[in-house]
PDB file of N, CA and C in Angstrom:
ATOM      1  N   UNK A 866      12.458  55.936-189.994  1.00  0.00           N
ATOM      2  CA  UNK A 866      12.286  54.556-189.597  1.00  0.00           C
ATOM      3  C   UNK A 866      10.862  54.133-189.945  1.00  0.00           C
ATOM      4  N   UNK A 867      10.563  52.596-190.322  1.00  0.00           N
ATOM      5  CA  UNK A 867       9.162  52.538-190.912  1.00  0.00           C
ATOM      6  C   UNK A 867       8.954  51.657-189.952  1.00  0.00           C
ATOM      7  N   UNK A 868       7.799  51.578-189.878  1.00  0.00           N
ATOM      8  CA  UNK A 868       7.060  51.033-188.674  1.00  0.00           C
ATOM      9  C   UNK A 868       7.525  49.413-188.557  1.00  0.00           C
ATOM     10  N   UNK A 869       7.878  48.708-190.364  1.00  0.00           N
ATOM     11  CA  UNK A 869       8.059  47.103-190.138  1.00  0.00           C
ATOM     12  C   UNK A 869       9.809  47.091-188.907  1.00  0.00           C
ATOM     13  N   UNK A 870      10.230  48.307-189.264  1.00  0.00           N
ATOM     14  CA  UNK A 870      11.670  48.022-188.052  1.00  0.00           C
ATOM     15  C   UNK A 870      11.547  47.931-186.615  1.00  0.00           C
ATOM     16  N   UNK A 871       9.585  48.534-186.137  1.00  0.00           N
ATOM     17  CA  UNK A 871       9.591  48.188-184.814  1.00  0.00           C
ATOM     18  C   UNK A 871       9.263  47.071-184.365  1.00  0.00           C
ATOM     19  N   UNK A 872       9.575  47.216-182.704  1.00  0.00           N
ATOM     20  CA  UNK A 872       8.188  45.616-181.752  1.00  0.00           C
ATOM     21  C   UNK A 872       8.034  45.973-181.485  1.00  0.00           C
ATOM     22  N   UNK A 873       7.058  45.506-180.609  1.00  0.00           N
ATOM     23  CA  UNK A 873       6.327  45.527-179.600  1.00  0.00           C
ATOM     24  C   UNK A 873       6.835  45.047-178.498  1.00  0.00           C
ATOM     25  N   UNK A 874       7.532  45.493-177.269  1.00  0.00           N
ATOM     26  CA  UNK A 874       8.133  44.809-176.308  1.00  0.00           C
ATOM     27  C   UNK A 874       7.035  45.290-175.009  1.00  0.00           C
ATOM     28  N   UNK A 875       6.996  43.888-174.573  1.00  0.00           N
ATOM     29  CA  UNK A 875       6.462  44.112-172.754  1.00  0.00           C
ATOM     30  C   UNK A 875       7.886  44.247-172.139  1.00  0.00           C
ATOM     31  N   UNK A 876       7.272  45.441-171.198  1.00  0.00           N
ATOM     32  CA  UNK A 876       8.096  46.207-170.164  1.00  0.00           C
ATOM     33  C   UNK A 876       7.526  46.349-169.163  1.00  0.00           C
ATOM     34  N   UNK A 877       8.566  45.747-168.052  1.00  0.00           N
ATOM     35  CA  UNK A 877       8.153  45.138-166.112  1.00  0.00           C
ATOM     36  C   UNK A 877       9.103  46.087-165.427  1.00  0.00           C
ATOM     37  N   UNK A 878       8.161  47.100-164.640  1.00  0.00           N
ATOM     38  CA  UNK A 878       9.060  48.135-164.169  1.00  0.00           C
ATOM     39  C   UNK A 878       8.419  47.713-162.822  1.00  0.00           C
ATOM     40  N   UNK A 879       9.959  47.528-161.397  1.00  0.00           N
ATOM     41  CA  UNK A 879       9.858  47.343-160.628  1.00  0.00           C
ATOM     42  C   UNK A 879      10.073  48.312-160.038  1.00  0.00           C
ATOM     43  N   UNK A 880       9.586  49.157-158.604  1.00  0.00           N
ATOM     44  CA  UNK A 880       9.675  50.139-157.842  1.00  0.00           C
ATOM     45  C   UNK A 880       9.648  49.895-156.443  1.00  0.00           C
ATOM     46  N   UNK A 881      10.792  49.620-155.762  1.00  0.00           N
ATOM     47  CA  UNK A 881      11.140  49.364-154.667  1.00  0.00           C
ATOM     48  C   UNK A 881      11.477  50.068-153.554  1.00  0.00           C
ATOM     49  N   UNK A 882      11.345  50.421-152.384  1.00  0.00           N
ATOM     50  CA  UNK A 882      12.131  50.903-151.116  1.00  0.00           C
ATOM     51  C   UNK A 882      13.372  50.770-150.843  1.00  0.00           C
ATOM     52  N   UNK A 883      14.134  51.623-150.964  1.00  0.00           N
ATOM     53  CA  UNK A 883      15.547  50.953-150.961  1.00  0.00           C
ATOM     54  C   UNK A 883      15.891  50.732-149.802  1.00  0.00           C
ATOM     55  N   UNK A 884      16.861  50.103-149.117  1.00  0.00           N
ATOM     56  CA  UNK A 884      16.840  48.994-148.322  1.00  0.00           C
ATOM     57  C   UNK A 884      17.155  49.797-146.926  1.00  0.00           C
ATOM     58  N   UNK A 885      17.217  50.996-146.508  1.00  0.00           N
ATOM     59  CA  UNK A 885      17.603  52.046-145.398  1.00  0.00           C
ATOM     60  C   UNK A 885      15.680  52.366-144.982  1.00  0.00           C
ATOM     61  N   UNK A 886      14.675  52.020-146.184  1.00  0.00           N
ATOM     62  CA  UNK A 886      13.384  52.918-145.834  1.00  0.00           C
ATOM     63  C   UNK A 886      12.412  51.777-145.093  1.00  0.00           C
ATOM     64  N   UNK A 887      11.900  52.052-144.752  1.00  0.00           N
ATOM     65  CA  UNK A 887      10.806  50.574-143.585  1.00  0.00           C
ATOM     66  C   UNK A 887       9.957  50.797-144.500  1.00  0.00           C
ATOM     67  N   UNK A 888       9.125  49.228-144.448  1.00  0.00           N
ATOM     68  CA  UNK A 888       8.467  48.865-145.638  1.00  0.00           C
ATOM     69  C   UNK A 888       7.219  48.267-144.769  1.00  0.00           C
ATOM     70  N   UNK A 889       6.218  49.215-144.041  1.00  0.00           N
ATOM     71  CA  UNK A 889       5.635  48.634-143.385  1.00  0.00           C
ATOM     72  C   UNK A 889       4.581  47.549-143.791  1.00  0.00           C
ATOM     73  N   UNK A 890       4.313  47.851-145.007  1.00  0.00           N
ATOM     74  CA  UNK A 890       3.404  46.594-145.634  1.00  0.00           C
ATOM     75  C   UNK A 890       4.187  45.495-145.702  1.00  0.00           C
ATOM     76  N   UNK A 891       5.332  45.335-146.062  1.00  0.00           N
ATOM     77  CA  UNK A 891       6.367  44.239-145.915  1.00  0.00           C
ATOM     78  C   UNK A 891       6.146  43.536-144.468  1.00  0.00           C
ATOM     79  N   UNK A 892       6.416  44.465-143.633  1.00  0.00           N
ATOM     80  CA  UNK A 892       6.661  44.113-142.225  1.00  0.00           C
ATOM     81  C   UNK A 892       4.929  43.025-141.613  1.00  0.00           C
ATOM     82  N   UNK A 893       4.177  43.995-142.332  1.00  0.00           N
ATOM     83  CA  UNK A 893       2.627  43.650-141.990  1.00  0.00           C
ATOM     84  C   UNK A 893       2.802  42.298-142.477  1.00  0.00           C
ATOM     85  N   UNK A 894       3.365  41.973-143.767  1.00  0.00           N
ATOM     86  CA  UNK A 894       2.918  40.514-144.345  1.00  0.00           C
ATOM     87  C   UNK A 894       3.871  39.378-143.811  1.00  0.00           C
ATOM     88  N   UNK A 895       4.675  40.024-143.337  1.00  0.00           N
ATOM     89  CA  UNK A 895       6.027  38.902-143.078  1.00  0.00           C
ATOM     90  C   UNK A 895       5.519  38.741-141.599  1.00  0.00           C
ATOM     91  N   UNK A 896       4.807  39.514-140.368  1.00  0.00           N
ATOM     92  CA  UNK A 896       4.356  39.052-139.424  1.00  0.00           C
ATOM     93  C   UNK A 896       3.020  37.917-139.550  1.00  0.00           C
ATOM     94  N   UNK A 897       2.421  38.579-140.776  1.00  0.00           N
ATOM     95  CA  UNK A 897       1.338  37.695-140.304  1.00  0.00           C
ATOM     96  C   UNK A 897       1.614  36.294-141.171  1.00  0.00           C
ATOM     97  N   UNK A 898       2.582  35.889-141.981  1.00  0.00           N
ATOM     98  CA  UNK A 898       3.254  34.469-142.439  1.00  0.00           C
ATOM     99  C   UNK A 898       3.701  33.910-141.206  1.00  0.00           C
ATOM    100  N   UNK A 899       4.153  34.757-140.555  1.00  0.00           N
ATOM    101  CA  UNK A 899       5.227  34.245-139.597  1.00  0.00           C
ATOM    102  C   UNK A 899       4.366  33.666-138.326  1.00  0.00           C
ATOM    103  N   UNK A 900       3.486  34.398-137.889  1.00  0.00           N
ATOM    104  CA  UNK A 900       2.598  34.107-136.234  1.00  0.00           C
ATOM    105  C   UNK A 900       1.327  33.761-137.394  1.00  0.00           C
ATOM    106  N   UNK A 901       0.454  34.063-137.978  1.00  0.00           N
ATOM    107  CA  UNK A 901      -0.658  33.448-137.903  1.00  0.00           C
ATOM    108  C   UNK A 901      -0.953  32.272-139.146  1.00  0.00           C
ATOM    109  N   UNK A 902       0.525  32.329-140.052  1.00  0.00           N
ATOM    110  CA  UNK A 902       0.768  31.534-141.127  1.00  0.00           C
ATOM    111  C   UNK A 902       1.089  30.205-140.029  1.00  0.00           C
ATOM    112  N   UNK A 903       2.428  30.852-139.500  1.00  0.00           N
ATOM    113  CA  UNK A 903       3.178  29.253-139.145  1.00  0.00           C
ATOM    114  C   UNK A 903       4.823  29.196-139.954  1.00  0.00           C
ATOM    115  N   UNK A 904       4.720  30.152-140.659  1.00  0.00           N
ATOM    116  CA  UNK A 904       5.609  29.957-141.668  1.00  0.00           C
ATOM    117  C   UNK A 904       7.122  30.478-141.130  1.00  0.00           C
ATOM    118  N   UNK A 905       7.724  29.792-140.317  1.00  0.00           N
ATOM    119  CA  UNK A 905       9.067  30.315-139.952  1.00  0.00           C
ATOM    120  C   UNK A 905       9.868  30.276-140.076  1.00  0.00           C
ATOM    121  N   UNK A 906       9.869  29.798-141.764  1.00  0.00           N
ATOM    122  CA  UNK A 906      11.321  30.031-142.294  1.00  0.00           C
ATOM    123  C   UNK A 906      11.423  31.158-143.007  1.00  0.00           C
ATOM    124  N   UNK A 907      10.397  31.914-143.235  1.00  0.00           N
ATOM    125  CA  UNK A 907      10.507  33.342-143.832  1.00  0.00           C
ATOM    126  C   UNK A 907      11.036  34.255-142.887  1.00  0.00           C
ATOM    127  N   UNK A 908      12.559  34.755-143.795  1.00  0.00           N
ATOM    128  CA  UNK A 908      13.135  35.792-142.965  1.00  0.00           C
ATOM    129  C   UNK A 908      12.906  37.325-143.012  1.00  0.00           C
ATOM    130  N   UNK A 909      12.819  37.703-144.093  1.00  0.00           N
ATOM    131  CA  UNK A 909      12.081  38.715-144.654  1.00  0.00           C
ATOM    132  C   UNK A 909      10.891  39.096-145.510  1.00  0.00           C
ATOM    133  N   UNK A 910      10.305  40.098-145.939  1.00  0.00           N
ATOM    134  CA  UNK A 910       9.377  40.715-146.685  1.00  0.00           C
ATOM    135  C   UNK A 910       9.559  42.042-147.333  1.00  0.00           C
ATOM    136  N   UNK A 911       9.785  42.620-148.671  1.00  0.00           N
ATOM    137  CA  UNK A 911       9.536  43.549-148.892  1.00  0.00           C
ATOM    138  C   UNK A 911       8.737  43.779-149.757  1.00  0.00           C
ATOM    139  N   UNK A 912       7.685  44.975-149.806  1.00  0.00           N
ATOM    140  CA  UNK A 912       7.099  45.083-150.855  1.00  0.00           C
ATOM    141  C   UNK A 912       7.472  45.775-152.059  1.00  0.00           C
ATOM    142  N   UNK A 913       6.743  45.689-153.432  1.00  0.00           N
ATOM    143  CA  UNK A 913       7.286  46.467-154.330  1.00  0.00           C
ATOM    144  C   UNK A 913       5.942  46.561-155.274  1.00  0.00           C
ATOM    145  N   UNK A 914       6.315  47.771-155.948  1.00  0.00           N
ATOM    146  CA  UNK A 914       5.299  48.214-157.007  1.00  0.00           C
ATOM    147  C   UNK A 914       5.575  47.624-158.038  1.00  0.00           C
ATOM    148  N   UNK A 915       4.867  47.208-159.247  1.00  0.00           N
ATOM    149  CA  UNK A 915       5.038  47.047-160.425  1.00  0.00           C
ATOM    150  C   UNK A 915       3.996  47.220-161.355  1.00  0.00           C
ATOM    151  N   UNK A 916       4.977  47.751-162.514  1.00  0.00           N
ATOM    152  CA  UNK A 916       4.085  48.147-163.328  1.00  0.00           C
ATOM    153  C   UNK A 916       4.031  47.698-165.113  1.00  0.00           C
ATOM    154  N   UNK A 917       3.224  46.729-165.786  1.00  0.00           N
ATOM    155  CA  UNK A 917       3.946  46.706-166.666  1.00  0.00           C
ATOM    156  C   UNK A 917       3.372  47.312-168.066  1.00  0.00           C
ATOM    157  N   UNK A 918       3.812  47.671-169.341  1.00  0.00           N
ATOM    158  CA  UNK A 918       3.584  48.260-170.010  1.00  0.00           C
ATOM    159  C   UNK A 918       4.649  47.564-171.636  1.00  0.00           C
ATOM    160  N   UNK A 919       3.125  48.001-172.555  1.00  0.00           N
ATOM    161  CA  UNK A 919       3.794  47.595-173.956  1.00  0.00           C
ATOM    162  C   UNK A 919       4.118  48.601-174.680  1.00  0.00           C
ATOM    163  N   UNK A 920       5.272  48.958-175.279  1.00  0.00           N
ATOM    164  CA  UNK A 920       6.034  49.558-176.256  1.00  0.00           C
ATOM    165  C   UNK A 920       6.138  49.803-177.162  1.00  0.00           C
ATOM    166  N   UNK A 921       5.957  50.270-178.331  1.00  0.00           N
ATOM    167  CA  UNK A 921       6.615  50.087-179.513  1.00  0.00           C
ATOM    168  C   UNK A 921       8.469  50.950-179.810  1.00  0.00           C
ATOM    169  N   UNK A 922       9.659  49.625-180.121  1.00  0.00           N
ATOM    170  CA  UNK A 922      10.680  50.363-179.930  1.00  0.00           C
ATOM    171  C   UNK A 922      11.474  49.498-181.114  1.00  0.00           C
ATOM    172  N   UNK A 923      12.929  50.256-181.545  1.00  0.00           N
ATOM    173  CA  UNK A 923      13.441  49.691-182.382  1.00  0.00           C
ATOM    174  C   UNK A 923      14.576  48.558-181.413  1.00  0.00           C
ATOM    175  N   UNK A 924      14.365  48.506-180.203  1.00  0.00           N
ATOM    176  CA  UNK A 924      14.847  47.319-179.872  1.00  0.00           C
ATOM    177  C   UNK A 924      14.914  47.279-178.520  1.00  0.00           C
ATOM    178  N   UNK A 925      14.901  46.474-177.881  1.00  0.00           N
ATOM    179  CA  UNK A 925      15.005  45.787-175.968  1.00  0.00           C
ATOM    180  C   UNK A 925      15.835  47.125-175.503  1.00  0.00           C
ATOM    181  N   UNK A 926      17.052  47.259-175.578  1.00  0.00           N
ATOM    182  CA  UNK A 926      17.701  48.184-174.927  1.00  0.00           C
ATOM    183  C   UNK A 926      16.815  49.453-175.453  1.00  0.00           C
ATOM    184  N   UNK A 927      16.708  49.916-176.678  1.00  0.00           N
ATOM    185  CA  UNK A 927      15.637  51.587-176.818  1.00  0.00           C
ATOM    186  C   UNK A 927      14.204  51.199-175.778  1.00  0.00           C
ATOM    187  N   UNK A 928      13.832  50.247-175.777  1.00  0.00           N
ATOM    188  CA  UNK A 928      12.366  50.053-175.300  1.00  0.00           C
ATOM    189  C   UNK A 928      13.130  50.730-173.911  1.00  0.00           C
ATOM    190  N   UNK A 929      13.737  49.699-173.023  1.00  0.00           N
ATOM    191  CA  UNK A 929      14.266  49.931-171.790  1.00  0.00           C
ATOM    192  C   UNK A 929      14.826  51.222-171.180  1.00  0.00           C
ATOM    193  N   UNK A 930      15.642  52.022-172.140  1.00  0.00           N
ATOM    194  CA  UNK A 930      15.953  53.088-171.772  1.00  0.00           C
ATOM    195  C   UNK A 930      14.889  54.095-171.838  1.00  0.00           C
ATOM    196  N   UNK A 931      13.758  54.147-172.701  1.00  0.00           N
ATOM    197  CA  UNK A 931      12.817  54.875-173.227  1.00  0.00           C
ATOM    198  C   UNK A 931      11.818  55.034-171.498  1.00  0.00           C
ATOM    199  N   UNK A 932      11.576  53.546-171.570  1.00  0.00           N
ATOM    200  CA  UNK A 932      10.597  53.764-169.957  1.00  0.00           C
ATOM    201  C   UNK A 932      11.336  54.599-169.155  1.00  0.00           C
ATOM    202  N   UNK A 933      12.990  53.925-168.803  1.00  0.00           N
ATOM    203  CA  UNK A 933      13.686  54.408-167.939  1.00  0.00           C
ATOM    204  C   UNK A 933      13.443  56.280-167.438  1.00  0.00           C
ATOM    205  N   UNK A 934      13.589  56.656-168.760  1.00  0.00           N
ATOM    206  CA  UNK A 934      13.794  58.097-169.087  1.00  0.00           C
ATOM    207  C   UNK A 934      12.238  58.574-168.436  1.00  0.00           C
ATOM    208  N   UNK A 935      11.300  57.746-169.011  1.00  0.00           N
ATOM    209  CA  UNK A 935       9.669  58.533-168.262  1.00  0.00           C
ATOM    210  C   UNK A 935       9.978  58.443-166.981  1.00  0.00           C
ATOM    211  N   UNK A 936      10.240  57.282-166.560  1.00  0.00           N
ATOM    212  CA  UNK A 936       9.826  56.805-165.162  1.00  0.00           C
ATOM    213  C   UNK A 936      10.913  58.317-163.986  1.00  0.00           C
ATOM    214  N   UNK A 937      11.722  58.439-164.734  1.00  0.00           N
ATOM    215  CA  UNK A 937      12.777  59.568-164.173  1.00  0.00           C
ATOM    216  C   UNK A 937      11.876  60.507-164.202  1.00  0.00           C
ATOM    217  N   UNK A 938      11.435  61.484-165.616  1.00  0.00           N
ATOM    218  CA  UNK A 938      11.163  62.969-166.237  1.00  0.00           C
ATOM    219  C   UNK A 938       9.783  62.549-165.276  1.00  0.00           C
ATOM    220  N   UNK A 939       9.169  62.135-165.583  1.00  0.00           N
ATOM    221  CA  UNK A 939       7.416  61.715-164.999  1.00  0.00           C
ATOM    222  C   UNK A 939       7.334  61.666-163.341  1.00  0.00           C
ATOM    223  N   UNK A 940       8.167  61.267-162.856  1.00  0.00           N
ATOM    224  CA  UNK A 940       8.446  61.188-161.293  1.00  0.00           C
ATOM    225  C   UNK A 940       7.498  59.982-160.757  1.00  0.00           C
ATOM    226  N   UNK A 941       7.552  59.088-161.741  1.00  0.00           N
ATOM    227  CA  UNK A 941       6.596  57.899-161.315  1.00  0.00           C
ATOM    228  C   UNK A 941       7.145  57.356-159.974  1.00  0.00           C
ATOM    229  N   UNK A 942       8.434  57.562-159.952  1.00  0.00           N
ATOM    230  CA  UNK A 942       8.914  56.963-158.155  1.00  0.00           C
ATOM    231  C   UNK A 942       9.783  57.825-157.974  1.00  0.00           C
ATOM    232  N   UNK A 943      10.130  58.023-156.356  1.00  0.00           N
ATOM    233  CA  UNK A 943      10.847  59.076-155.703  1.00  0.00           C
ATOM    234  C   UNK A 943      12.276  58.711-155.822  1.00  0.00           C
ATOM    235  N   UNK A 944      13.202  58.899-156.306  1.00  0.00           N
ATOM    236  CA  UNK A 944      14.601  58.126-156.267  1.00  0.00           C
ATOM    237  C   UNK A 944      15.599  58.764-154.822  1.00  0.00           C
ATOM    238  N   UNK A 945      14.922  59.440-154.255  1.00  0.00           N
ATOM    239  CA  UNK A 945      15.647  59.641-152.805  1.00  0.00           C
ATOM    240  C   UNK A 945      15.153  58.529-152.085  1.00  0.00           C
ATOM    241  N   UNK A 946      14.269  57.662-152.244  1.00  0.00           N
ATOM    242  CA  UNK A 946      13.877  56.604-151.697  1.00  0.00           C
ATOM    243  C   UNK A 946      13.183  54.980-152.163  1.00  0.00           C
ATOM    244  N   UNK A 947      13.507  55.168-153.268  1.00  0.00           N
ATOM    245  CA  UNK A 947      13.240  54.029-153.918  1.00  0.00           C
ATOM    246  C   UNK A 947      14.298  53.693-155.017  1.00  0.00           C
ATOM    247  N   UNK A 948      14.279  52.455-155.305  1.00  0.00           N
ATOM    248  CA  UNK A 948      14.970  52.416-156.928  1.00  0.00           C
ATOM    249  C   UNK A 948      13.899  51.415-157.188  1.00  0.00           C
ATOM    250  N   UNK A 949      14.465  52.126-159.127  1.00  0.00           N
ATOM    251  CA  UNK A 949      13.552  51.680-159.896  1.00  0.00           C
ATOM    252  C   UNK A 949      14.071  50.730-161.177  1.00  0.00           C
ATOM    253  N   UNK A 950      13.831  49.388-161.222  1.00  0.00           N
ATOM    254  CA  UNK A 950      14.206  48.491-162.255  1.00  0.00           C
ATOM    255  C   UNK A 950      13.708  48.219-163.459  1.00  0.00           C
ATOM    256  N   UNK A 951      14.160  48.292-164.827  1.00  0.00           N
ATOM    257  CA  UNK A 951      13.606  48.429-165.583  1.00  0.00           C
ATOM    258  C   UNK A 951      14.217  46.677-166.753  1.00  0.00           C
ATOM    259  N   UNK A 952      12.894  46.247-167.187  1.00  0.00           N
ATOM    260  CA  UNK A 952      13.114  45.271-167.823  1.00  0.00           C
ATOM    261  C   UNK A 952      12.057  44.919-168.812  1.00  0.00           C
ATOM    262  N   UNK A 953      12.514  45.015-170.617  1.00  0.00           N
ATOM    263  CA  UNK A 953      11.639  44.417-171.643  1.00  0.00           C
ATOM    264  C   UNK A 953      12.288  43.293-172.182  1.00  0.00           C
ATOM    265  N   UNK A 954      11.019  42.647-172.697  1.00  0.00           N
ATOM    266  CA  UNK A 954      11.139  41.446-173.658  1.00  0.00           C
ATOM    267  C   UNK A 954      10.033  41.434-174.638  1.00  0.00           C
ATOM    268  N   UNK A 955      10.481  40.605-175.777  1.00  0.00           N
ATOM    269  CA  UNK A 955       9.346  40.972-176.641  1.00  0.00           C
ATOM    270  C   UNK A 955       7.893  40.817-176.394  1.00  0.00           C
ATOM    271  N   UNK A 956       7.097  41.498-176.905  1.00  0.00           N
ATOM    272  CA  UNK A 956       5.824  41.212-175.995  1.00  0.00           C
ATOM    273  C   UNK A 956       4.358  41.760-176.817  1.00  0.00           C
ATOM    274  N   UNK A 957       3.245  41.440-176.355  1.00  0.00           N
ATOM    275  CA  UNK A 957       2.366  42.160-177.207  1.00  0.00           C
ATOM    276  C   UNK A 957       1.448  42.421-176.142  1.00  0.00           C
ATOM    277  N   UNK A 958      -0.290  42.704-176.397  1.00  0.00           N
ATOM    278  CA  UNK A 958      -0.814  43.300-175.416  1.00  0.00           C
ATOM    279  C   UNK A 958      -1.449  41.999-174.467  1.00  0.00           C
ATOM    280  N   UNK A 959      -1.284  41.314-175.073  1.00  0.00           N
ATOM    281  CA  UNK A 959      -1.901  39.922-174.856  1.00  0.00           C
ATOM    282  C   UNK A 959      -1.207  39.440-173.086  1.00  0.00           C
ATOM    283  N   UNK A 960       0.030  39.850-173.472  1.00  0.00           N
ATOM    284  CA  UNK A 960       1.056  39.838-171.856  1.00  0.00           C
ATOM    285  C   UNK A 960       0.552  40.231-170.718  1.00  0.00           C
ATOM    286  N   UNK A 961       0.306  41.430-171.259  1.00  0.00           N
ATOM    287  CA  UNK A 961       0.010  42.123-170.022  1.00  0.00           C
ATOM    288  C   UNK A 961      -0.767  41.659-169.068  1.00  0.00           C
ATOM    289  N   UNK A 962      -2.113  41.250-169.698  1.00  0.00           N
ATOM    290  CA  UNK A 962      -3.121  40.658-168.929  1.00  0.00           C
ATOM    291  C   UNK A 962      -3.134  39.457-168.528  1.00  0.00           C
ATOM    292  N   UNK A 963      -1.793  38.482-168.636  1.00  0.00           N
ATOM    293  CA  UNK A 963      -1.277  37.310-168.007  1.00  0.00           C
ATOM    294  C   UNK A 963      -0.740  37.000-167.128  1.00  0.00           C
TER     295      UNK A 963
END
């Protein structure tokens, strides 16, 4: 494969608590919207990690599965207690920092 067949895709990997684990930073921010905001139509809060990162791949789905596969082998998140979402679009480095 020659390099003109790749992109460059930005990739937004979300890392979440899945919905059984307490999310006490969640809990922290959704109290203090709620009593020292005012804000009482917020019913919930959860937090989440994200992380995003540029690629070079021969296409959206290889980019996507490619992170997928680190984020598993690498143990970037615990999957007994989190899931992890994975999403590219074309992108350059310029993204990232936007």
């Amino acid at each position: 494969m020659t390099k003109s067949n790749l992109s460059d895709f930005l990739v937004l990997v979300t890392i979440e608590n899945k919905p059984y684990v307490s999310d006490p930073e969640g809990e922290t921010i959704l109290r203090d919207l709620v009593v020292k905001g005012g804000y009482s139509n917020i019913k919930s809060v959860r937090s989440t990690k994200n992380l995003k990162m540029i690629i070079t791949a021969k296409s959206k789905s290889v980019a996507e599965e490619s992170v997928r596969k680190m984020c598993k082998e690498l143990r970037i998140f615990n999957p007994v207690i989190s899931n992890c979402s994975v999403k590219a679009m074309l992108g350059n480095a310029d993204n990232v920092t936007k």
